[in-house]
Every structure is written in structure tokens, then in C-alpha cells.
XYZ file of C-alpha atoms in Angstrom:
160
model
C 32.292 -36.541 23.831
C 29.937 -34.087 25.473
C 31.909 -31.163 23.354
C 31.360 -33.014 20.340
C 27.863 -33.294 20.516
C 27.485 -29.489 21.435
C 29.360 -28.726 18.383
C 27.073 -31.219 16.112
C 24.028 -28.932 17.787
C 25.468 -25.705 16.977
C 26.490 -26.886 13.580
C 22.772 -28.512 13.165
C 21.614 -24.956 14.010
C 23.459 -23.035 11.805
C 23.043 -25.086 8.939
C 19.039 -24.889 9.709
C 18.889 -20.672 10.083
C 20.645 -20.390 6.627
C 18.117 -22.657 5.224
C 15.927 -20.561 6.870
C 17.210 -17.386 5.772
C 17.520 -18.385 2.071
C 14.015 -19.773 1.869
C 12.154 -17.095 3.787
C 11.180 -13.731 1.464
C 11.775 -10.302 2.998
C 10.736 -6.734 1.936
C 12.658 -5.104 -0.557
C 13.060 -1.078 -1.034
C 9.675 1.087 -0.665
C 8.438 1.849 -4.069
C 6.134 4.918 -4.790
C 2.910 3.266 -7.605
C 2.977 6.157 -10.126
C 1.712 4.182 -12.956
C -2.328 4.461 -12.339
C -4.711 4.425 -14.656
C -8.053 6.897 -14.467
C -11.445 5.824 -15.607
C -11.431 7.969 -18.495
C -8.207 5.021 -19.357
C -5.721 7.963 -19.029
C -2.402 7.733 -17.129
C -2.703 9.114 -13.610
C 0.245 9.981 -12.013
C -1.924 11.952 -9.123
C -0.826 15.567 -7.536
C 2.565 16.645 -6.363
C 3.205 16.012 -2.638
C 1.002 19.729 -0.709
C 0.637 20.075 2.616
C -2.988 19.825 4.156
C -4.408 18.967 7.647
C -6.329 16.378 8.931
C -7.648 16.496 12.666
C -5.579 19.436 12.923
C -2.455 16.966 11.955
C -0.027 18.520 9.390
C 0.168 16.057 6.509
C 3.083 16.194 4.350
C 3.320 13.392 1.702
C 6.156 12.160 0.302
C 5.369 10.853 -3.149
C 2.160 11.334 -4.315
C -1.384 12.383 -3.467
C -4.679 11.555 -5.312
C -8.699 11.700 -4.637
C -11.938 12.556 -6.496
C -11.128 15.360 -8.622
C -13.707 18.048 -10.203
C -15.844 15.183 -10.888
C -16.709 13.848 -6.908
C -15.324 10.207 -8.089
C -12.527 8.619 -9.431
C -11.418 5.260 -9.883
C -7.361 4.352 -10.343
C -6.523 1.146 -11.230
C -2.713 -0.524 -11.026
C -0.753 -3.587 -12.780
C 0.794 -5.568 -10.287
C 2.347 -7.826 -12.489
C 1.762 -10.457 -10.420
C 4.249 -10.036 -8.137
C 4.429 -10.490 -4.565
C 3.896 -7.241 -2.840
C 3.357 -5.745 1.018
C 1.228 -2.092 -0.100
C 0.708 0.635 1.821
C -1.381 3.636 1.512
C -2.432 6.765 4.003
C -5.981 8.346 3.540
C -8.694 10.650 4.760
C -10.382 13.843 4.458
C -8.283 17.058 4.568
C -9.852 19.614 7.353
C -10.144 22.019 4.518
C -12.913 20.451 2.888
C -16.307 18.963 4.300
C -16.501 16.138 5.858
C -17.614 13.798 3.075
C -16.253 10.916 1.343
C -15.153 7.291 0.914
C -12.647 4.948 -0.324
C -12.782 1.313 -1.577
C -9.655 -0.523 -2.226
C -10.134 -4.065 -4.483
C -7.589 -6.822 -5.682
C -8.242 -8.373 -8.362
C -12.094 -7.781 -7.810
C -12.436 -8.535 -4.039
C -12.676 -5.073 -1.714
C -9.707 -5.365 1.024
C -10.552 -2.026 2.667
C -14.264 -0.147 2.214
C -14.411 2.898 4.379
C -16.334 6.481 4.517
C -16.925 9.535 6.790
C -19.640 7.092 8.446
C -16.835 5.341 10.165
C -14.059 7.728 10.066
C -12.689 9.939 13.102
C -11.410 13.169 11.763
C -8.439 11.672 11.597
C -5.385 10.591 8.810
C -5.014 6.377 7.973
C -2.710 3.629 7.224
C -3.958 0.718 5.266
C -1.288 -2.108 4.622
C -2.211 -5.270 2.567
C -0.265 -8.337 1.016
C -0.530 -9.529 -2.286
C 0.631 -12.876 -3.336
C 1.004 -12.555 -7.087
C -2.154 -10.460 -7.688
C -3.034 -8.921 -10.875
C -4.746 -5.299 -10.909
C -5.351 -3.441 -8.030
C -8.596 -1.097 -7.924
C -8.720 2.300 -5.763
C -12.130 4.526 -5.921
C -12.038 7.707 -4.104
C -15.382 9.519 -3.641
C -15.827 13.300 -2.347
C -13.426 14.525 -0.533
C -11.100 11.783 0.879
C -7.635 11.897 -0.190
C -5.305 8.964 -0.679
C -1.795 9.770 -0.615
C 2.470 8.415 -0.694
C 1.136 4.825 -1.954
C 3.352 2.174 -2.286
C 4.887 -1.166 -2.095
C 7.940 -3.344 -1.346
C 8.273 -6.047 -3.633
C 9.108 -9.344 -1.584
C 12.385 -11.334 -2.395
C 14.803 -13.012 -1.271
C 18.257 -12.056 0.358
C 19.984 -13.331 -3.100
C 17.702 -11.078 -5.310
């Protein structure tokens, strides 16, 4: 009797971790967000991946690299689709240039990450962020901060 009920338990339990598993979303592949839009309204697909320093860190993006341009700010703004997404971004302000600048990140209007040489080290950044089925995100980049190899991984399930 006592071996019967252990095997109930571990049947109980396995039954409950693939419910678990097929009702819990996980990150899909890494996808690079090449589709921005300037604020002239123009596609944006930002610079090639260059190497630059920041802090005396070598910096060597993967994907893509964007900031301010000629004209000392520049907004991008991305379709999400409304999908669920985890982002990522890295950021700061090459070693190269003075030590001026900012970026704001929105969703769908609301800032998620607001930050300038006031409250930067000399040092390179990670933001991460999850969106549940937002619609537009916003980036502005001001002076000389540099956003760069921004991305997302679109959450699913195991069956999709």
C-alpha cells in the first residue's frame, strides 16, 4: 500500500510540472530591433557595430549602435506589436567624446529608464525591461551617449 501511494505522489507530481511547463512562457531567441524610426519619420537602422571605449572598457557591439547624431538629439521610436517581450539595451558615453549626455527610454508613453552624465560613472550599462503586450517603444538619446546591440526575446511557450 505504502508503494502505491508513493507512486500516486510521483505521478501527482509529474502530471503538475507539465502543467507547469506548458502554461509558464519562456524566452525565445535574442532578436536585434533594426526597424526604428527617426524623428524626421525616416527608417533608422543605426551604425554598423565600431569599437569605442568606455571607462577605458573596449566596447564591441554586436548588432547595432545608435545616439544623437550631428544634430545633439535624436529620438527612435519601435512597433512592438504588442507582443510580449524581455528588451535589453547597453548605453553610455564613449571616452572619446565629452562627458555629456542622456537617455530616456518610454513604453507606450511612461519613461522606464531616465538617466544622464549627472548620475553616470564613466562607465558602459545594461538596461533590461518587460513588456506585456506594449505598443511603441520611445528611445531619446541626447549628446554624446550611445545606445547600442538592442534587443529582445519574444516570450512563448515551449510549443511555439
Amino acid at each position: 500500500m505504502g508503494a502505491s501511494i508513493a507512486l500516486m505522489l510521483v505521478g501527482v507530481w509529474g502530471i503538475g510540472s507539465g502543467i507547469d511547463k506548458a502554461s509558464t512562457k519562456n524566452s525565445g531567441p535574442f532578436q536585434v530591433m533594426d526597424e526604428w524610426i527617426d524623428s524626421s519619420g525616416k527608417a533608422a537602422p543605426g551604425t554598423g557595430p565600431s569599437l569605442f571605449e568606455i571607462g577605458g572598457q573596449t566596447i564591441s557591439p554586436e548588432f547595432n549602435v545608435y545616439d544623437s547624431g550631428a544634430s545633439q538629439t535624436e529620438t527612435y521610436r519601435y512597433k512592438l506589436d504588442r507582443k510580449e517581450l524581455h528588451f535589453t539595451l547597453q548605453y553610455g558615453i564613449p571616452d572619446s567624446e565629452d562627458f555629456e549626455g542622456s537617455i530616456s527610454v518610454s513604453v507606450d508613453g511612461k519613461e522606464i529608464l531616465s538617466s544622464s552624465d549627472q548620475n553616470q560613472a564613466h562607465e558602459p550599462y545594461s538596461f533590461e525591461w518587460h513588456f506585456e503586450q506594449a505598443d511603441e517603444l520611445t528611445i531619446t538619446l541626447e549628446g554624446h551617449q550611445k545606445a547600442w546591440d538592442i534587443g529582445s526575446r519574444e516570450m512563448e511557450y515551449f510549443w511555439e
